[in-house]
Coordinates of C-alpha atoms in Angstrom, one line a residue:
M230 CA -0.3 0.0 0.2
V231 CA 1.1 3.7 -0.7
F232 CA 1.0 5.8 2.3
I233 CA 1.1 9.8 2.3
S234 CA 3.9 10.6 4.6
E235 CA 4.4 14.4 6.3
P236 CA 7.6 15.0 3.5
A237 CA 6.3 15.4 -0.3
Y238 CA 7.3 11.8 -1.0
L239 CA 4.4 9.2 -1.7
Y240 CA 6.4 5.9 -0.5
K241 CA 5.6 1.9 -0.4
N242 CA 5.4 1.3 3.1
V243 CA 3.6 -2.3 3.6
V244 CA 3.7 -2.5 7.4
H245 CA 1.9 0.6 7.6
D246 CA 4.5 2.5 10.0
S247 CA 6.2 5.4 9.0
S248 CA 8.3 5.3 11.4
I249 CA 10.9 2.3 9.9
S250 CA 13.8 3.7 9.5
P251 CA 15.0 4.4 6.2
V252 CA 17.8 1.8 5.2
K253 CA 21.4 2.8 4.8
S254 CA 23.1 0.2 2.7
A255 CA 22.4 -3.3 1.9
K256 CA 25.1 -6.5 1.9
G257 CA 24.3 -10.0 1.0
M258 CA 21.1 -10.9 2.8
Y259 CA 21.4 -8.5 5.5
I260 CA 19.7 -5.1 4.9
Y261 CA 21.6 -1.9 7.1
L262 CA 19.0 0.9 9.0
E263 CA 19.9 4.2 9.4
N264 CA 19.3 3.5 13.1
G265 CA 22.1 0.9 13.5
Q266 CA 19.3 -2.2 12.8
K267 CA 21.0 -5.0 10.5
I268 CA 17.4 -6.9 9.0
L269 CA 18.2 -10.3 7.7
D270 CA 16.2 -10.1 4.3
A271 CA 14.4 -13.6 4.1
T272 CA 12.3 -12.5 1.6
G273 CA 14.4 -10.8 -0.7
G274 CA 11.8 -7.5 -0.7
A275 CA 9.0 -9.3 -2.8
A276 CA 10.3 -12.7 -4.2
V277 CA 13.1 -10.1 -5.7
S278 CA 16.7 -10.1 -4.6
A279 CA 17.9 -13.7 -5.9
I280 CA 21.8 -13.0 -5.7
G281 CA 21.6 -11.2 -2.6
H282 CA 22.3 -7.5 -1.9
G283 CA 25.8 -5.7 -3.1
V284 CA 27.4 -7.9 -5.4
D285 CA 30.4 -6.2 -7.0
R286 CA 30.0 -8.0 -10.3
V287 CA 26.8 -6.7 -11.3
K288 CA 27.6 -2.7 -10.2
Q289 CA 30.3 -3.4 -12.1
A290 CA 28.0 -4.3 -14.7
I291 CA 26.0 -1.4 -14.8
I292 CA 28.8 1.5 -14.6
S293 CA 30.1 -0.5 -17.6
Q294 CA 27.0 0.3 -19.5
L295 CA 26.7 4.2 -18.1
D296 CA 30.0 4.4 -19.7
Q297 CA 29.1 2.9 -23.0
V298 CA 25.5 4.1 -23.4
E299 CA 22.9 5.2 -20.7
Y300 CA 19.8 5.6 -22.9
C301 CA 18.9 4.6 -26.5
H302 CA 15.2 4.9 -27.4
P303 CA 14.0 1.7 -28.2
G304 CA 11.7 2.4 -31.1
F305 CA 15.2 4.0 -32.8
F306 CA 17.8 1.5 -31.8
P307 CA 18.8 -2.1 -30.7
N308 CA 20.9 -2.3 -27.8
A309 CA 23.5 -5.5 -27.0
P310 CA 22.6 -5.7 -23.9
A311 CA 19.0 -6.2 -24.5
I312 CA 19.6 -8.3 -27.4
Q313 CA 21.9 -10.4 -25.0
L314 CA 19.6 -10.8 -22.4
A315 CA 16.5 -12.0 -25.0
D316 CA 18.8 -14.8 -26.1
I317 CA 19.2 -15.9 -22.6
L318 CA 16.3 -16.2 -22.2
V319 CA 15.4 -17.7 -24.8
E320 CA 18.0 -20.5 -24.4
S321 CA 16.5 -20.6 -20.6
T322 CA 13.5 -22.2 -22.1
G323 CA 15.5 -24.8 -24.4
G324 CA 13.8 -22.8 -27.6
K325 CA 10.2 -23.6 -26.6
L326 CA 9.9 -20.0 -26.2
S327 CA 11.1 -17.9 -29.3
R328 CA 10.9 -14.6 -28.7
A329 CA 11.6 -12.0 -25.8
C330 CA 9.9 -8.7 -25.1
I331 CA 12.3 -6.5 -22.7
L332 CA 10.0 -4.6 -20.2
G333 CA 10.2 -2.3 -17.2
S334 CA 7.3 -3.7 -14.3
G335 CA 5.7 -7.0 -13.6
S336 CA 2.4 -5.0 -14.3
E337 CA 4.0 -3.4 -17.6
A338 CA 4.4 -7.7 -18.6
V339 CA 0.6 -8.3 -17.6
E340 CA -0.8 -5.2 -19.3
A341 CA 1.7 -6.0 -22.6
A342 CA 0.7 -9.5 -22.8
M343 CA -2.7 -8.6 -22.6
K344 CA -2.6 -6.8 -25.6
I345 CA -0.2 -9.1 -27.1
C346 CA -2.9 -11.8 -26.6
Q347 CA -5.8 -10.0 -28.4
Q348 CA -3.4 -8.2 -31.3
Y349 CA -2.6 -11.8 -32.5
F350 CA -6.2 -12.9 -33.1
A351 CA -6.5 -9.5 -34.4
D352 CA -3.9 -9.7 -36.8
K353 CA -5.2 -13.0 -38.5
S354 CA -8.9 -12.1 -39.1
P355 CA -9.9 -8.6 -38.5
D356 CA -12.9 -9.7 -37.5
S357 CA -12.4 -11.9 -34.5
R358 CA -14.6 -11.3 -31.5
R359 CA -12.0 -12.7 -29.3
T360 CA -11.5 -9.9 -26.6
N361 CA -12.1 -11.7 -23.3
F362 CA -9.7 -12.7 -20.8
I363 CA -10.3 -15.4 -18.4
S364 CA -8.1 -15.5 -15.3
R365 CA -8.1 -17.5 -11.7
N366 CA -9.7 -16.5 -8.2
G367 CA -7.5 -16.2 -5.6
S368 CA -4.8 -14.5 -8.3
W369 CA -2.4 -11.6 -8.1
H370 CA -1.1 -10.3 -11.3
G371 CA -0.5 -6.4 -10.7
C372 CA -1.3 -3.1 -9.8
T373 CA -2.1 -1.4 -13.1
L374 CA -6.1 -1.7 -13.9
G375 CA -5.8 -4.2 -16.9
A376 CA -3.3 -6.7 -14.6
L377 CA -6.0 -5.3 -11.0
A378 CA -8.7 -6.8 -13.7
L379 CA -6.8 -10.0 -13.7
G380 CA -6.4 -10.5 -10.5
D381 CA -8.3 -11.4 -7.7
F382 CA -6.3 -9.9 -4.3
K383 CA -9.0 -8.2 -2.9
P384 CA -7.7 -5.6 -0.6
R385 CA -6.1 -4.2 -3.5
K386 CA -9.1 -4.6 -6.3
T387 CA -11.8 -4.1 -4.7
R388 CA -11.9 -0.3 -4.2
F389 CA -10.8 0.4 -8.2
E390 CA -14.0 -2.0 -9.5
S391 CA -15.7 0.9 -11.0
I392 CA -12.8 1.2 -13.0
L393 CA -11.8 -2.0 -14.4
P394 CA -11.7 -3.6 -17.5
T395 CA -14.8 -5.9 -17.6
N396 CA -13.8 -8.7 -20.2
V397 CA -11.6 -10.1 -17.6
H398 CA -13.7 -13.5 -16.0
H399 CA -13.1 -15.5 -13.2
V400 CA -12.7 -19.3 -12.5
S401 CA -11.1 -21.4 -9.8
A402 CA -7.6 -21.3 -9.1
C403 CA -5.8 -24.7 -8.6
D404 CA -5.6 -24.5 -4.5
P405 CA -6.5 -28.5 -3.2
Y406 CA -5.2 -26.6 0.7
H407 CA -8.6 -24.8 0.2
G408 CA -10.6 -26.1 -2.6
L409 CA -10.3 -29.8 -2.4
R410 CA -13.6 -31.3 -1.5
D411 CA -13.8 -33.7 1.3
K412 CA -12.7 -37.2 -0.5
E413 CA -12.0 -36.0 -3.1
D414 CA -8.9 -36.9 -4.6
L415 CA -6.5 -34.7 -7.2
E416 CA -7.2 -36.5 -10.2
A417 CA -10.7 -36.0 -9.5
Y418 CA -10.1 -32.6 -8.3
V419 CA -8.3 -31.7 -11.5
A420 CA -10.8 -32.9 -13.7
R421 CA -13.5 -30.9 -11.9
L422 CA -11.0 -27.6 -13.0
K423 CA -10.6 -28.8 -16.1
Q424 CA -14.5 -28.6 -16.9
E425 CA -15.1 -25.3 -14.6
L426 CA -13.0 -24.0 -17.5
D427 CA -14.0 -25.3 -20.2
D428 CA -18.0 -24.6 -19.0
E429 CA -16.6 -20.9 -19.0
F430 CA -15.4 -20.7 -22.5
Q431 CA -19.0 -22.0 -23.1
R432 CA -20.7 -19.8 -21.3
L433 CA -18.7 -16.6 -23.0
G434 CA -18.5 -17.9 -26.5
P435 CA -15.6 -20.0 -27.3
E436 CA -14.8 -17.7 -30.3
T437 CA -14.9 -14.4 -27.9
V438 CA -11.9 -15.8 -25.7
C439 CA -8.5 -15.0 -26.5
A440 CA -5.8 -16.4 -23.5
F441 CA -6.2 -17.7 -20.1
F442 CA -4.0 -16.4 -17.4
L443 CA -3.0 -18.2 -14.6
E444 CA 0.6 -18.4 -11.9
P445 CA 1.6 -22.2 -12.0
M446 CA 2.8 -21.0 -8.5
V447 CA 1.0 -18.3 -6.7
G448 CA 3.0 -15.9 -4.6
T449 CA 0.9 -13.7 -2.5
A450 CA -2.3 -14.3 -3.3
L451 CA -3.1 -17.9 -2.2
G452 CA 0.8 -18.0 -0.5
C453 CA 3.2 -20.4 -2.4
V454 CA 0.7 -22.7 -3.7
A455 CA 1.7 -24.9 -6.7
A456 CA -0.2 -26.4 -9.4
V457 CA -0.8 -30.1 -9.2
P458 CA 0.6 -32.9 -11.2
G459 CA -1.5 -32.5 -14.3
Y460 CA -3.1 -29.1 -13.8
L461 CA -1.6 -27.4 -16.4
R462 CA -1.8 -30.1 -18.8
A463 CA -5.4 -29.9 -18.6
M464 CA -5.8 -26.0 -18.6
R465 CA -3.3 -26.3 -21.9
E466 CA -6.6 -28.9 -23.4
V467 CA -9.1 -26.7 -22.8
C468 CA -7.4 -23.6 -24.4
D469 CA -6.2 -25.6 -27.5
R470 CA -9.8 -27.2 -27.8
Y471 CA -11.0 -23.8 -28.1
G472 CA -7.7 -22.2 -30.0
A473 CA -7.1 -19.3 -26.9
L474 CA -3.4 -18.5 -25.8
L475 CA -2.7 -19.6 -22.6
V476 CA -0.7 -17.1 -20.3
F477 CA 1.9 -18.4 -17.3
D478 CA 2.7 -15.4 -15.1
E479 CA 5.8 -16.2 -13.2
I480 CA 7.0 -13.1 -12.6
M481 CA 7.2 -14.0 -8.7
C482 CA 7.7 -17.6 -8.9
G483 CA 10.0 -18.0 -12.2
M484 CA 13.8 -17.7 -12.9
G485 CA 14.8 -20.1 -10.8
R486 CA 12.4 -19.0 -7.7
T487 CA 11.2 -22.6 -7.7
G488 CA 13.7 -24.9 -8.1
I489 CA 13.8 -25.0 -11.6
M490 CA 14.4 -21.9 -14.1
H491 CA 10.6 -21.9 -15.1
A492 CA 7.8 -23.3 -13.3
W493 CA 6.2 -24.8 -15.8
Q494 CA 9.4 -26.9 -16.6
E495 CA 8.5 -29.1 -13.9
E496 CA 5.2 -30.7 -15.7
G497 CA 6.7 -29.6 -19.1
V498 CA 3.4 -27.8 -20.2
V499 CA 4.5 -24.6 -22.4
P500 CA 2.7 -21.9 -22.7
D501 CA 2.2 -19.7 -25.5
V502 CA 2.7 -16.2 -23.6
Q503 CA 5.0 -16.5 -20.4
L504 CA 5.8 -13.5 -18.1
V505 CA 8.9 -13.6 -16.1
G506 CA 10.2 -10.2 -13.5
K507 CA 11.6 -10.3 -10.0
G508 CA 14.3 -12.7 -10.0
L509 CA 14.9 -11.3 -13.5
A510 CA 17.9 -8.7 -12.6
A511 CA 17.4 -9.7 -8.8
G512 CA 16.6 -6.0 -7.9
Y513 CA 19.5 -4.6 -9.9
G514 CA 17.4 -2.9 -12.7
T515 CA 13.8 -2.6 -12.8
I516 CA 12.8 -5.5 -15.9
S517 CA 10.4 -7.5 -16.7
G518 CA 9.9 -9.7 -19.9
L519 CA 7.5 -11.5 -21.9
L520 CA 8.2 -14.4 -23.7
V521 CA 6.4 -15.7 -26.7
N522 CA 6.2 -19.1 -28.7
D523 CA 6.4 -19.6 -32.4
R524 CA 2.9 -19.6 -32.9
V525 CA 2.2 -16.5 -31.6
V526 CA 5.0 -14.9 -33.8
T527 CA 3.7 -16.4 -36.9
G528 CA 0.1 -14.8 -36.0
L529 CA 2.2 -10.9 -35.7
K530 CA 3.7 -11.7 -38.9
Q531 CA 0.1 -12.0 -40.5
G532 CA -0.6 -8.7 -39.7
G533 CA 2.9 -6.8 -40.5
G534 CA 5.4 -8.4 -38.3
Y535 CA 5.4 -6.1 -35.2
F536 CA 4.0 -5.6 -32.3
V537 CA 1.6 -2.6 -31.3
H538 CA 3.4 -1.6 -28.3
G539 CA 6.2 0.7 -26.8
Q540 CA 7.3 2.2 -23.8
T541 CA 9.7 5.5 -22.8
Y542 CA 11.9 2.8 -20.9
Q543 CA 11.3 -0.5 -22.7
S544 CA 14.8 -2.2 -23.4
H545 CA 16.7 -0.1 -20.9
P546 CA 20.2 -0.7 -21.3
L547 CA 21.2 -0.3 -17.8
G548 CA 18.6 -2.9 -16.3
C549 CA 19.6 -5.0 -19.4
A550 CA 23.1 -5.1 -18.4
A551 CA 22.4 -5.8 -14.5
A552 CA 19.7 -8.5 -15.8
V553 CA 22.8 -10.2 -18.1
E554 CA 25.3 -10.4 -15.2
V555 CA 22.8 -11.5 -12.4
Q556 CA 21.6 -14.5 -14.7
N557 CA 25.3 -15.2 -15.7
I558 CA 26.0 -14.8 -11.9
I559 CA 23.2 -17.6 -11.5
K560 CA 24.3 -19.8 -13.9
E561 CA 28.0 -19.9 -12.9
H562 CA 27.5 -20.6 -9.2
N563 CA 24.9 -22.8 -10.2
L564 CA 22.5 -20.9 -8.0
V565 CA 19.4 -22.6 -9.5
E566 CA 20.0 -26.0 -7.9
N567 CA 21.3 -24.4 -4.6
C568 CA 18.0 -23.2 -4.6
R569 CA 16.5 -26.6 -4.8
L570 CA 19.0 -28.1 -2.2
M571 CA 18.6 -25.6 0.1
G572 CA 14.4 -24.8 -0.5
D573 CA 14.1 -28.7 0.5
Y574 CA 15.7 -28.1 4.1
L575 CA 14.1 -24.6 4.4
G576 CA 11.1 -26.9 3.8
K577 CA 12.2 -29.4 6.0
Q578 CA 13.3 -27.3 8.9
L579 CA 10.0 -25.0 9.3
K580 CA 7.3 -28.4 9.3
L581 CA 10.2 -30.0 11.9
R582 CA 10.1 -27.0 13.9
L583 CA 6.4 -25.4 13.4
G584 CA 4.6 -28.3 12.4
F585 CA 2.7 -28.6 15.6
H586 CA 1.9 -25.6 16.3
P587 CA -1.7 -25.4 17.4
H588 CA -2.5 -22.6 14.8
I589 CA -0.3 -23.4 12.2
W590 CA -2.6 -24.8 9.5
D591 CA -0.2 -25.2 6.8
I592 CA 3.5 -25.4 6.2
R593 CA 3.8 -25.4 1.9
G594 CA 6.1 -24.2 -1.2
R595 CA 9.1 -25.2 -3.7
G596 CA 12.7 -24.1 -4.1
L597 CA 13.1 -21.6 -1.9
F598 CA 9.4 -19.6 -1.8
W599 CA 7.2 -20.7 0.8
A600 CA 4.6 -19.7 3.0
V601 CA 2.8 -20.8 6.6
E602 CA -0.7 -20.4 6.6
F603 CA -2.3 -19.8 10.3
M604 CA -6.2 -20.9 11.3
A605 CA -7.4 -20.3 15.0
D606 CA -9.2 -23.6 14.9
K607 CA -7.3 -26.2 12.1
A608 CA -10.3 -28.5 12.1
T609 CA -13.0 -26.3 11.3
K610 CA -10.5 -24.1 8.9
T611 CA -11.6 -21.1 10.8
P612 CA -9.4 -17.9 10.1
F613 CA -8.3 -15.8 13.0
D614 CA -10.4 -12.1 13.2
S615 CA -9.8 -10.0 10.8
K616 CA -9.4 -7.2 13.3
I617 CA -6.5 -8.7 14.7
G618 CA -4.4 -8.5 12.1
L619 CA -2.3 -11.6 13.0
S620 CA 0.0 -11.3 9.9
K621 CA 0.6 -7.9 9.6
R622 CA 1.5 -8.0 13.2
L623 CA 4.0 -11.1 12.5
Q624 CA 5.6 -8.7 9.6
T625 CA 5.8 -5.5 11.9
R626 CA 7.4 -7.7 14.9
G627 CA 10.1 -9.0 12.4
L628 CA 11.2 -5.2 11.8
E629 CA 11.6 -4.8 15.4
K630 CA 14.5 -4.4 17.4
G631 CA 15.6 -8.0 18.8
Y632 CA 13.8 -9.7 16.0
D633 CA 15.2 -7.5 12.9
M634 CA 14.3 -10.0 9.9
C635 CA 11.8 -9.7 7.0
L636 CA 8.4 -11.8 6.3
F637 CA 6.4 -11.3 3.8
A638 CA 2.9 -10.8 5.0
A639 CA -0.5 -11.4 2.8
T640 CA -4.6 -11.8 3.6
G641 CA -7.5 -13.6 2.5
A642 CA -5.7 -17.6 1.1
L643 CA -9.7 -18.5 2.4
D644 CA -11.8 -16.5 0.1
G645 CA -10.1 -13.4 -0.9
W646 CA -10.5 -11.4 2.9
N647 CA -10.3 -13.8 5.5
G648 CA -6.8 -15.8 6.6
D649 CA -3.2 -15.1 7.6
H650 CA -0.3 -16.2 6.0
F651 CA 3.2 -14.8 5.4
L652 CA 6.1 -15.7 2.6
L653 CA 9.9 -17.0 3.0
A654 CA 12.0 -15.8 -0.4
P655 CA 15.7 -15.6 0.5
P656 CA 18.0 -15.6 -2.6
Y657 CA 19.1 -18.4 -4.2
I658 CA 23.0 -17.8 -2.7
V659 CA 21.6 -19.4 1.2
E660 CA 23.5 -21.5 3.2
K661 CA 22.3 -24.2 5.9
Q662 CA 23.4 -22.4 8.7
D663 CA 21.5 -19.5 7.0
V664 CA 18.4 -21.3 6.6
D665 CA 18.5 -22.1 10.6
E666 CA 18.7 -18.7 11.7
I667 CA 15.7 -17.5 9.4
V668 CA 14.1 -20.2 11.0
T669 CA 15.5 -19.5 14.6
R670 CA 14.5 -16.3 14.3
L671 CA 10.9 -16.8 12.6
I672 CA 10.2 -19.1 16.1
K673 CA 10.9 -16.2 17.7
I674 CA 8.8 -14.0 15.8
I675 CA 5.7 -16.3 16.4
D676 CA 5.9 -17.1 19.6
D677 CA 6.1 -13.3 20.6
V678 CA 3.1 -12.5 18.5
F679 CA 0.9 -15.2 20.1
A680 CA 1.6 -14.7 23.4
E681 CA 0.3 -11.2 22.9
V682 CA -2.5 -12.7 20.9
F683 CA -3.2 -14.9 24.0
A684 CA -2.3 -13.3 26.7
D685 CA -4.3 -15.3 29.1
S686 CA -3.4 -18.8 27.8
P687 CA -0.5 -21.1 28.9
S688 CA 2.3 -21.7 25.7
D689 CA 1.4 -23.6 23.7
G690 CA 4.6 -25.2 23.8
H691 CA 4.8 -26.3 19.6
R692 CA 8.3 -27.2 19.1

C-alpha cells in the first residue's frame, strides 16, 4: 500500500508504520538501517533479491554500461544488453519460447501480454471477436488497471472495481489447500477444474476468448500454492480445444525461484506467452520480460510483423546489463540447484520446528518460495478475526529491534478477505546456517506475537 507521509514523498510501506528507519545500505542477505539495525532479508523484498544485495560484479556491469550508453530509445535503436538478455531468456526455455520483449515492471508485462494476445487474433482475422480474458480467483497479476482486473487480490482491487475493464472473467484456482472437497482425490479435482474452465469458455462463447492467464505457483494471494500434477496439462488441453492462448505469469515464481528455471518446466507444459520479472535482474534493475512462442510470432507476422506496443524505458540498457550479469552469476554458481537443495532443507526445518504449532494450519512451498498459513481452529478451517491483523503483526514484529527479519505478510487465502499467511523467499545464495538462522528468528517472532494474541493462555509448546 502507498501512504502519504509528512514529506512530499509518496512511499511504499507495507507495514503501515512510517516510523520504520530508512535503509542505509545492504550487503548479502542483510539490510542495514540508519538506526543501526541489521535486518535479515528472508523475503528478498517481494521475492526479488535472488543473488543478495551489493554484488560487485553486477554493480560493475551497470557502471560499464553507463560508460557506453545510458539510454537509447527502443523505437530507434536496439542495444546490445537487450539483445543478449533476450537470447539468454529464449535459451533458458530450451527454445520452446522463441522471442522476448524486455519491459519495465511486472504490471507492464501483464498489460503487454493482454495486448499481444488480442493483437494475435486481430492480426489473424480482422473480424475476430476474441476480446475476453479468463483468469483465476485467488490470483495477483499487478497494480495497473488491466492487471488488477485479471487478478483477484481483493484488498488491492475492490475499491477500483468501478474503473476496471469488464472483459475479464474468473474461474477457481488450483488450490487444494482450500478447494479440495471431502473424499476428492487430486485426479478428480483436476478434472473438476478442467470442466469449470471448459464451462466458462462455453458460457462466454469460445470464439470470444482471447487467453487464459494463470500463475503456475501462486505467490502473494494464496501463499506459495503450486499447480498439482496434471493441472497445467488439463488447462493446456482446454485452451487448445478452443484455440485460445495460454499465458503463464511467472513474475514472482519464475527465474529459478522454485528450484527450476521456469516453474512450467516442472511438468513440461509450455505456455504460448510467459511473463518473468522479479528474479530477472534480482533488484539491480527495474525490468521484466514477455516471452512468446512461434505460434504467436507467426500470428503477428500475418498482421505486419510487429507488436503494437512501446514504452519509453522499454529494453533500458542499464536494466538489461544488470539482468545479463545476474543471470550469468546464477548460471556460473549453479544457484538454481542451490535454490532447490536449500529449499528442501528450509521446508524440512519449517515443518520440523513449526509443524506442531496449534495455529499453523499449513507449511507449503517449493524451492526458496515458502508460505506459512494460520488458522484459529485448524479442524474447522476457521481463520483468525481479521481485526487481529495477525499476519501484519508478524511482519511488523519482525522489523522491530531484537527480531530483525523481513517477513512478507498477506491475507485472504481462504476467501479473498480472510486468512493470514506470510511468505519466505530468501536469496538463492543461502546456506544451511542461513536457513537455520531464518527459522530460529521466525520461531521467536511467532512465539512472541502469539503470546500477545493469547495473553491469558499458557504457552502452546509447539516445538
